[in-house]
Short mmCIF file of C-alpha atoms in Angstrom, two decimals:
data_model
loop_
_atom_site.label_atom_id
_atom_site.label_comp_id
_atom_site.label_asym_id
_atom_site.label_seq_id
_atom_site.Cartn_x
_atom_site.Cartn_y
_atom_site.Cartn_z
CA MET A 1093 0.00 0.00 0.00
CA GLN A 1094 2.92 2.30 0.55
CA SER A 1095 3.92 2.16 -3.11
CA ARG A 1096 0.34 2.92 -4.14
CA THR A 1097 0.05 6.02 -1.94
CA GLN A 1098 3.05 7.48 -3.76
CA LEU A 1099 1.15 7.35 -7.05
CA LEU A 1100 -1.64 9.66 -5.86
CA THR A 1101 -1.12 12.50 -3.44
CA PRO A 1102 -3.64 13.51 -0.73
CA SER A 1103 -4.73 16.28 -3.12
CA ALA A 1104 -5.63 13.65 -5.76
CA LEU A 1105 -2.70 14.62 -7.99
CA ARG A 1106 -0.54 12.09 -9.81
CA LEU A 1107 3.24 11.86 -10.13
CA ASP A 1108 3.33 14.44 -12.91
CA SER A 1109 0.77 16.75 -11.21
CA ARG A 1110 -2.11 15.61 -13.40
CA LEU A 1111 -5.64 14.91 -12.28
CA PRO A 1112 -6.75 11.26 -12.44
CA LEU A 1113 -8.68 11.75 -15.71
CA GLU A 1114 -6.27 14.20 -17.31
CA LEU A 1115 -4.32 13.13 -20.39
CA ARG A 1116 -0.72 13.97 -21.11
CA SER A 1117 0.17 16.42 -23.88
CA LEU A 1118 -0.77 14.90 -27.24
CA SER A 1119 1.26 15.44 -30.40
CA PHE A 1120 0.25 13.74 -33.65
CA GLN A 1121 2.07 14.49 -36.89
CA ILE A 1122 1.85 13.07 -40.41
CA LEU A 1123 5.24 13.71 -42.00
CA PRO A 1124 7.15 12.86 -45.17
CA SER A 1125 8.90 9.54 -44.89
CA PRO A 1126 12.53 9.89 -43.73
CA PRO A 1127 15.26 7.89 -45.48
CA SER A 1128 16.10 4.53 -43.95
CA THR A 1129 19.45 4.23 -42.18
CA SER A 1130 21.33 1.31 -40.68
CA SER A 1131 20.73 2.62 -37.16
CA SER A 1132 16.95 2.84 -37.56
CA SER A 1133 16.21 -0.33 -39.53
CA ILE A 1134 16.10 -3.86 -38.20
CA GLY A 1135 17.61 -6.81 -40.03
CA GLY A 1136 17.46 -5.18 -43.47
CA GLY A 1137 14.20 -3.56 -42.45
CA PRO A 1138 11.92 -1.29 -44.43
CA PRO A 1139 13.26 0.68 -47.39
CA ALA A 1140 13.22 4.44 -47.69
CA HIS A 1141 10.20 6.50 -48.74
CA ALA A 1142 7.34 4.76 -46.98
CA ASP A 1143 3.84 5.16 -48.35
CA GLY A 1144 2.70 6.54 -45.00
CA TYR A 1145 4.64 7.92 -42.05
CA ALA A 1146 3.36 9.34 -38.76
CA LEU A 1147 4.75 10.35 -35.37
CA ALA A 1148 2.73 10.05 -32.15
CA SER A 1149 3.76 11.44 -28.76
CA HIS A 1150 1.95 10.96 -25.46
CA GLY A 1151 3.98 13.00 -23.05
CA LEU A 1152 7.50 11.60 -23.26
CA THR A 1153 6.44 8.40 -25.05
CA THR A 1154 7.19 8.80 -28.77
CA VAL A 1155 6.62 6.24 -31.54
CA ALA A 1156 7.18 6.54 -35.30
CA SER A 1157 5.13 4.38 -37.66
CA SER A 1158 5.90 3.64 -41.32
CA VAL A 1159 3.48 1.88 -43.65
CA PHE A 1160 4.48 0.17 -46.91
CA GLY A 1161 1.94 -1.15 -49.36
CA PRO A 1162 -0.22 -2.58 -50.50
CA ARG A 1163 2.51 -4.31 -52.46
CA GLU A 1164 3.50 -7.76 -53.62
CA ALA A 1165 4.31 -10.02 -50.69
CA GLN A 1166 7.99 -10.88 -50.31
CA ARG A 1167 8.90 -14.53 -50.03
CA THR A 1168 11.95 -14.05 -47.81
CA GLY A 1169 13.11 -11.55 -45.23
CA PRO A 1170 11.36 -9.83 -42.33
CA TRP A 1171 8.45 -8.78 -44.57
CA SER A 1172 7.68 -12.27 -45.87
CA GLY A 1173 4.53 -12.64 -43.75
CA GLY A 1174 5.91 -15.27 -41.41
CA ALA A 1175 6.28 -14.57 -37.74
CA GLY A 1176 9.87 -14.24 -36.66
CA GLN A 1177 12.42 -12.38 -34.64
CA SER A 1178 15.15 -10.10 -35.90
CA ALA A 1179 17.65 -7.77 -34.35
CA GLY A 1180 19.81 -4.89 -35.52
CA THR A 1181 22.34 -2.43 -34.26
CA GLY A 1182 19.75 0.09 -33.08
CA GLY A 1183 17.91 -2.09 -30.55
CA GLY A 1184 15.63 -5.06 -30.10
CA GLY A 1185 12.88 -5.81 -32.57
CA ALA A 1186 10.15 -8.31 -33.38
CA THR A 1187 7.85 -9.12 -36.27
CA ALA A 1188 4.33 -10.50 -36.46
CA GLY A 1189 2.84 -12.00 -39.61
CA GLY A 1190 1.01 -15.06 -40.77
CA ALA A 1191 0.20 -17.32 -43.68
CA GLN A 1192 -0.46 -15.48 -46.92
CA LYS A 1193 -4.08 -15.67 -48.13
CA GLY A 1194 -5.03 -15.05 -51.72
CA ASP A 1195 -8.46 -13.50 -51.12
CA LYS A 1196 -7.22 -10.53 -49.08
CA ALA A 1197 -4.09 -8.64 -48.11
CA GLN A 1198 -1.79 -9.81 -45.34
CA VAL A 1199 -0.78 -7.43 -42.52
CA ASN A 1200 2.79 -7.70 -41.23
CA VAL A 1201 4.07 -5.72 -38.25
CA GLU A 1202 7.65 -5.15 -37.13
CA VAL A 1203 8.61 -3.35 -33.91
CA GLY A 1204 12.01 -1.88 -33.15
CA ILE A 1205 13.33 -0.09 -30.08
CA ALA A 1206 15.95 2.61 -30.40
CA ALA A 1207 19.00 2.10 -28.22
CA TRP A 1208 18.38 5.40 -26.43
CA ALA A 1209 14.65 4.82 -25.92
CA GLU A 1210 14.91 3.64 -22.33
CA ARG A 1211 17.39 2.58 -19.69
CA VAL A 1212 17.23 -0.86 -18.11
CA GLY A 1213 18.79 -2.62 -15.17
CA GLN A 1214 22.34 -3.88 -15.06
CA GLY A 1215 21.28 -7.49 -15.60
CA ALA A 1216 19.90 -6.78 -19.08
CA ALA A 1217 22.04 -3.84 -20.16
CA THR A 1218 25.39 -3.05 -21.62
CA GLU A 1219 27.76 -0.39 -20.36
CA GLY A 1220 25.87 2.73 -19.28
CA GLY A 1221 22.53 0.94 -18.95
CA VAL A 1222 21.73 0.97 -22.68
CA ARG A 1223 19.45 -1.78 -23.95
CA ARG A 1224 21.05 -4.68 -25.82
CA ALA A 1225 19.75 -5.78 -29.19
CA GLY A 1226 17.96 -9.10 -29.08
CA LYS A 1227 14.70 -10.83 -28.27
CA ASP A 1228 12.16 -8.92 -26.24
CA ARG A 1229 8.86 -10.49 -25.26
CA ARG A 1230 7.19 -7.11 -25.00
CA THR A 1231 7.98 -6.10 -28.60
CA ILE A 1232 6.64 -9.45 -29.80
CA GLU A 1233 3.40 -8.82 -27.91
CA ILE A 1234 3.13 -5.26 -29.24
CA ALA A 1235 3.60 -6.47 -32.82
CA ALA A 1236 0.90 -9.14 -32.39
CA ALA A 1237 -1.49 -6.68 -30.70
CA VAL A 1238 -1.11 -4.07 -33.47
CA LYS A 1239 -1.66 -6.74 -36.13
CA ASN A 1240 -4.79 -8.09 -34.45
CA THR A 1241 -6.10 -4.55 -33.88
CA PHE A 1242 -5.96 -3.37 -37.49
CA GLU A 1243 -6.85 -6.54 -39.38
CA PRO A 1244 -10.62 -6.17 -38.66
CA VAL A 1245 -10.53 -2.43 -39.45
CA LEU A 1246 -8.60 -2.45 -42.74
CA LEU A 1247 -10.58 -3.33 -45.87
CA LEU A 1248 -8.15 -6.09 -46.81
CA HIS A 1249 -10.45 -7.70 -49.38
CA LEU A 1250 -9.73 -4.81 -51.74
CA TYR A 1251 -6.10 -5.90 -52.12
CA PRO A 1252 -5.91 -9.66 -52.73
CA ARG A 1253 -2.54 -11.41 -52.96
CA SER A 1254 -0.68 -8.44 -51.48
CA SER A 1255 0.83 -7.36 -48.17
CA ILE A 1256 0.61 -4.27 -45.98
CA ASP A 1257 3.78 -3.87 -43.92
CA ILE A 1258 3.85 -1.74 -40.76
CA TYR A 1259 7.15 -0.77 -39.16
CA LEU A 1260 7.11 0.75 -35.66
CA GLN A 1261 10.13 2.48 -34.17
CA ILE A 1262 9.98 3.24 -30.44
CA LEU A 1263 11.92 6.46 -29.94
CA GLU A 1264 11.10 7.11 -26.28
CA ASN A 1265 9.21 5.10 -23.68
CA ASP A 1266 7.61 6.59 -20.59
CA GLY A 1267 4.60 4.32 -20.26
CA SER A 1268 1.48 3.54 -22.34
CA LEU A 1269 3.61 2.24 -25.17
CA LEU A 1270 0.95 0.13 -26.89
CA GLN A 1271 -1.48 3.03 -27.14
CA ALA A 1272 1.17 5.20 -28.82
CA CYS A 1273 1.96 2.41 -31.31
CA ILE A 1274 -1.71 1.99 -32.25
CA ASN A 1275 -2.38 5.73 -32.60
CA ALA A 1276 0.74 6.25 -34.72
CA THR A 1277 -0.18 3.30 -36.94
CA SER A 1278 -3.71 4.63 -37.45
CA LEU A 1279 -2.37 7.95 -38.75
CA ALA A 1280 0.28 6.26 -40.91
CA LEU A 1281 -2.37 4.08 -42.57
CA ILE A 1282 -4.46 7.17 -43.29
CA SER A 1283 -1.49 8.98 -44.83
CA ALA A 1284 -0.78 5.89 -46.98
CA GLY A 1285 -4.28 6.13 -48.43
CA LEU A 1286 -5.42 2.75 -47.17
CA PRO A 1287 -9.18 2.38 -46.54
CA LEU A 1288 -10.21 2.10 -42.88
CA SER A 1289 -13.70 1.58 -41.56
CA ASP A 1290 -12.99 4.07 -38.76
CA TYR A 1291 -10.27 5.72 -36.77
CA VAL A 1292 -8.56 3.45 -34.26
CA CYS A 1293 -7.95 5.43 -31.07
CA SER A 1294 -6.17 3.75 -28.19
CA LEU A 1295 -5.82 4.64 -24.52
CA THR A 1296 -4.17 2.98 -21.53
CA LEU A 1297 -5.76 3.35 -18.11
CA ALA A 1298 -5.61 1.85 -14.64
CA SER A 1299 -7.78 1.47 -11.58
CA TYR A 1300 -6.47 2.92 -8.33
CA PRO A 1301 -8.00 1.29 -5.22
CA SER A 1302 -9.53 4.46 -3.76
CA LEU A 1303 -8.97 8.15 -3.26
CA PRO A 1304 -7.19 9.28 -0.10
CA PRO A 1305 -9.68 10.19 2.66
CA SER A 1306 -8.67 13.86 2.54
CA GLY A 1307 -8.74 14.06 -1.25
CA PRO A 1308 -11.42 15.90 -3.25
CA PRO A 1309 -13.93 13.97 -5.37
CA GLN A 1310 -12.84 12.79 -8.78
CA ILE A 1311 -13.54 15.64 -11.21
CA PRO A 1312 -13.72 14.37 -14.82
CA SER A 1313 -12.32 16.48 -17.63
CA PHE A 1314 -15.19 15.38 -19.90
CA GLU A 1315 -18.66 13.92 -19.55
CA LEU A 1316 -19.20 10.18 -19.18
CA VAL A 1317 -21.93 9.33 -21.68
CA SER A 1318 -22.13 5.53 -21.49
CA PRO A 1319 -24.44 4.46 -18.63
CA PRO A 1320 -23.22 2.15 -15.86
CA VAL A 1321 -24.29 -1.50 -15.85
CA ALA A 1322 -25.87 -2.90 -12.69
CA HIS A 1323 -24.96 -6.41 -11.61
CA THR A 1324 -27.71 -8.94 -10.92
CA ASN A 1325 -25.74 -11.00 -8.40
CA SER A 1326 -26.68 -9.56 -5.00
CA SER A 1327 -23.92 -11.49 -3.23
CA ASP A 1328 -21.28 -9.81 -5.36
CA PRO A 1329 -19.49 -7.11 -3.29
CA THR A 1330 -19.10 -5.05 -6.48
CA ALA A 1331 -22.83 -5.03 -7.19
CA MET A 1332 -22.97 -1.27 -6.71
CA THR A 1333 -22.52 0.83 -9.82
CA ASN A 1334 -19.64 2.65 -8.14
CA SER A 1335 -16.61 0.38 -7.89
CA GLY A 1336 -15.00 2.43 -5.12
CA SER A 1337 -11.85 2.98 -7.19
CA THR A 1338 -10.32 5.86 -9.11
CA THR A 1339 -9.59 5.56 -12.82
CA LEU A 1340 -6.28 6.94 -14.08
CA LEU A 1341 -5.98 7.76 -17.78
CA ASP A 1342 -2.85 7.80 -19.95
CA LEU A 1343 -0.40 6.10 -17.58
CA VAL A 1344 3.25 6.91 -17.10
CA GLN A 1345 5.70 4.07 -16.66
CA ALA A 1346 5.60 4.01 -12.85
CA GLU A 1347 1.80 3.84 -12.81
CA GLU A 1348 1.71 1.16 -15.50
CA GLN A 1349 4.09 -1.06 -13.53
CA ALA A 1350 2.36 -0.63 -10.16
CA LEU A 1351 -1.34 -0.80 -11.09
CA PRO A 1352 -3.60 -3.09 -13.18
CA ALA A 1353 -3.32 -1.52 -16.64
CA LEU A 1354 -5.93 -1.84 -19.38
CA THR A 1355 -5.27 -0.83 -23.01
CA VAL A 1356 -8.29 -0.41 -25.27
CA GLY A 1357 -8.55 0.27 -28.99
CA VAL A 1358 -11.79 2.03 -29.84
CA LEU A 1359 -13.58 2.86 -33.09
CA PRO A 1360 -15.07 6.15 -31.87
CA ARG A 1361 -17.68 6.69 -34.60
CA SER A 1362 -19.32 3.30 -34.17
CA GLY A 1363 -18.44 2.89 -30.49
CA LYS A 1364 -16.97 -0.57 -31.07
CA VAL A 1365 -13.90 -1.88 -29.29
CA THR A 1366 -11.29 -3.66 -31.41
CA LEU A 1367 -8.69 -4.26 -28.69
CA VAL A 1368 -8.83 -5.04 -24.98
CA ASN A 1369 -5.49 -5.86 -23.38
CA LEU A 1370 -5.53 -6.62 -19.64
CA GLU A 1371 -2.84 -8.74 -18.01
CA THR A 1372 -3.98 -8.44 -14.36
CA ARG A 1373 -7.10 -9.67 -12.62
CA VAL A 1374 -9.57 -6.98 -11.58
CA GLY A 1375 -13.11 -7.02 -10.28
CA VAL A 1376 -16.01 -6.93 -12.71
CA GLY A 1377 -17.16 -3.53 -11.49
CA ARG A 1378 -13.70 -2.02 -11.78
CA PHE A 1379 -13.23 -3.48 -15.28
CA GLU A 1380 -16.55 -2.08 -16.53
CA GLU A 1381 -15.71 1.35 -15.16
CA MET A 1382 -12.26 1.29 -16.76
CA LEU A 1383 -13.71 0.18 -20.10
CA ARG A 1384 -16.31 2.96 -20.08
CA TRP A 1385 -13.69 5.60 -19.31
CA GLY A 1386 -11.46 4.15 -22.01
CA VAL A 1387 -14.18 4.58 -24.63
CA GLU A 1388 -14.84 8.15 -23.52
CA GLY A 1389 -11.14 9.03 -23.38
CA ALA A 1390 -10.61 7.67 -26.89
CA LYS A 1391 -12.95 10.39 -28.17
CA VAL A 1392 -10.50 13.02 -26.91
CA VAL A 1393 -7.69 11.21 -28.74
CA GLN A 1394 -9.86 11.14 -31.85
CA GLY A 1395 -10.17 14.93 -31.80
CA ALA A 1396 -6.40 15.35 -31.72
CA MET A 1397 -5.94 12.81 -34.52
CA GLU A 1398 -8.54 14.51 -36.73
CA GLU A 1399 -6.76 17.83 -36.23
CA ALA A 1400 -3.48 16.23 -37.35
CA VAL A 1401 -5.20 14.82 -40.46
CA ARG A 1402 -6.66 18.24 -41.30
CA ASP A 1403 -3.24 19.89 -40.93
CA TRP A 1404 -1.73 17.23 -43.20
CA ALA A 1405 -4.45 17.70 -45.82
CA ASP A 1406 -4.02 21.48 -45.71
CA GLY A 1407 -0.29 21.01 -46.25
CA LEU A 1408 -0.96 18.94 -49.36
CA ALA A 1409 -3.28 21.58 -50.80
CA ARG A 1410 -1.16 24.59 -49.81
CA PRO A 1411 1.14 24.63 -52.92
CA GLN A 1412 -1.84 24.69 -55.26
CA LYS A 1413 -3.50 27.46 -53.26
CA GLU A 1414 -0.34 29.55 -53.25
CA LEU A 1415 0.04 29.12 -57.01
CA GLY A 1416 -3.56 30.17 -57.50
CA ASN A 1417 -3.02 33.27 -55.36
CA LEU A 1418 0.07 34.28 -57.34
CA PHE A 1419 -1.50 33.62 -60.74
CA PRO A 1420 -5.28 33.78 -60.33
CA GLY A 1421 -5.96 33.62 -64.07
CA LEU A 1422 -3.28 31.12 -64.95
CA ALA A 1423 -5.54 28.09 -65.31
CA GLY A 1424 -8.26 29.89 -67.22
CA ALA A 1425 -5.81 31.77 -69.44
CA SER A 1426 -3.89 28.63 -70.32
CA GLY A 1427 -7.08 26.78 -71.19
CA ALA A 1428 -8.44 29.66 -73.24
CA GLY A 1429 -5.08 30.19 -74.87
CA GLY A 1430 -4.89 26.56 -75.83
CA ARG A 1431 -8.34 26.65 -77.35
CA GLY A 1432 -7.64 29.97 -79.06
CA GLY A 1433 -4.37 28.69 -80.42
CA GLY A 1434 -6.19 25.77 -81.92
CA ARG A 1435 -8.65 28.06 -83.65
CA ASP A 1436 -5.81 30.23 -85.07
CA ASP A 1437 -4.15 27.16 -86.53
CA ASP A 1438 -7.39 26.10 -88.12
CA ASP A 1439 -7.86 29.57 -89.61
CA ASP A 1440 -4.33 29.57 -91.07
CA GLU A 1441 -4.91 26.18 -92.64
CA MET A 1442 -8.15 27.37 -94.15
CA ASP A 1443 -6.45 30.47 -95.56
CA LEU A 1444 -3.83 28.34 -97.18
#
């Protein structure tokens, strides 16, 4: 209990002075694809000039996502569609794929961790506490979770006998890593022009046992729309709609390690949930409350993602707008001139 009291002060503030339902600073960017280098690719990883590239930051957690395809599936290498493990000079990495099917596209995911992304203990580190390259169970799980999250959302039947390759590079890790990977991948798929049934917005949250006795009531930063579900089992101690716990949104690393963490992937327009990742046992009432707050919090993430997409679309249209402002009659004059030139040629031929 002593470790838990350090995560929430008597004033109901968290380690980084946030309220329980307050998100970290969000930064979503759709950028031109950077060139591939030996330090950022894994095992002969993705080539330069990806079809879609996005950068997602939740506080200090930063993930870059590159999307390649749809393209012809490779028979060998890390993008062959078979699950495997590869490592490079920049850090540990893992891939997730599967058997190629002819009726729809295959999604392959590769995850790499930059050497500077995080510091680890002496038992699993080189000199200076820098992560060694090699197998990492967590990156394997992240790759599988991202693959399973986007396969139902992507319209894969439109691209038979092809592959869609997703490469994730973890640049900084300060908790809620899976949510950053999913949000970055969602924007990268949009920038690649691949059809999605909806945005995929992810959020990681936890359930704190209770507020300190002297703490103020939990003040949400947004309204909770989804109604609570009452339990029918009267002998269940969690039969009350209030679980007696406090929900923490957008966890930092210390909170994620100390509390039961739940990561959800939500389709905000339809309200469906495409991912639920929970590795710790929690009560039914606490789980329902966490899931409801996860769906509501994903709507805030959706707003930030839509703003990033609008900025990216405005950037694509800006050169044409600037050219139109400089030469407002250029298009009409060129068209009229072309037609007029044609008529002059016809007149000259007739005169001859």
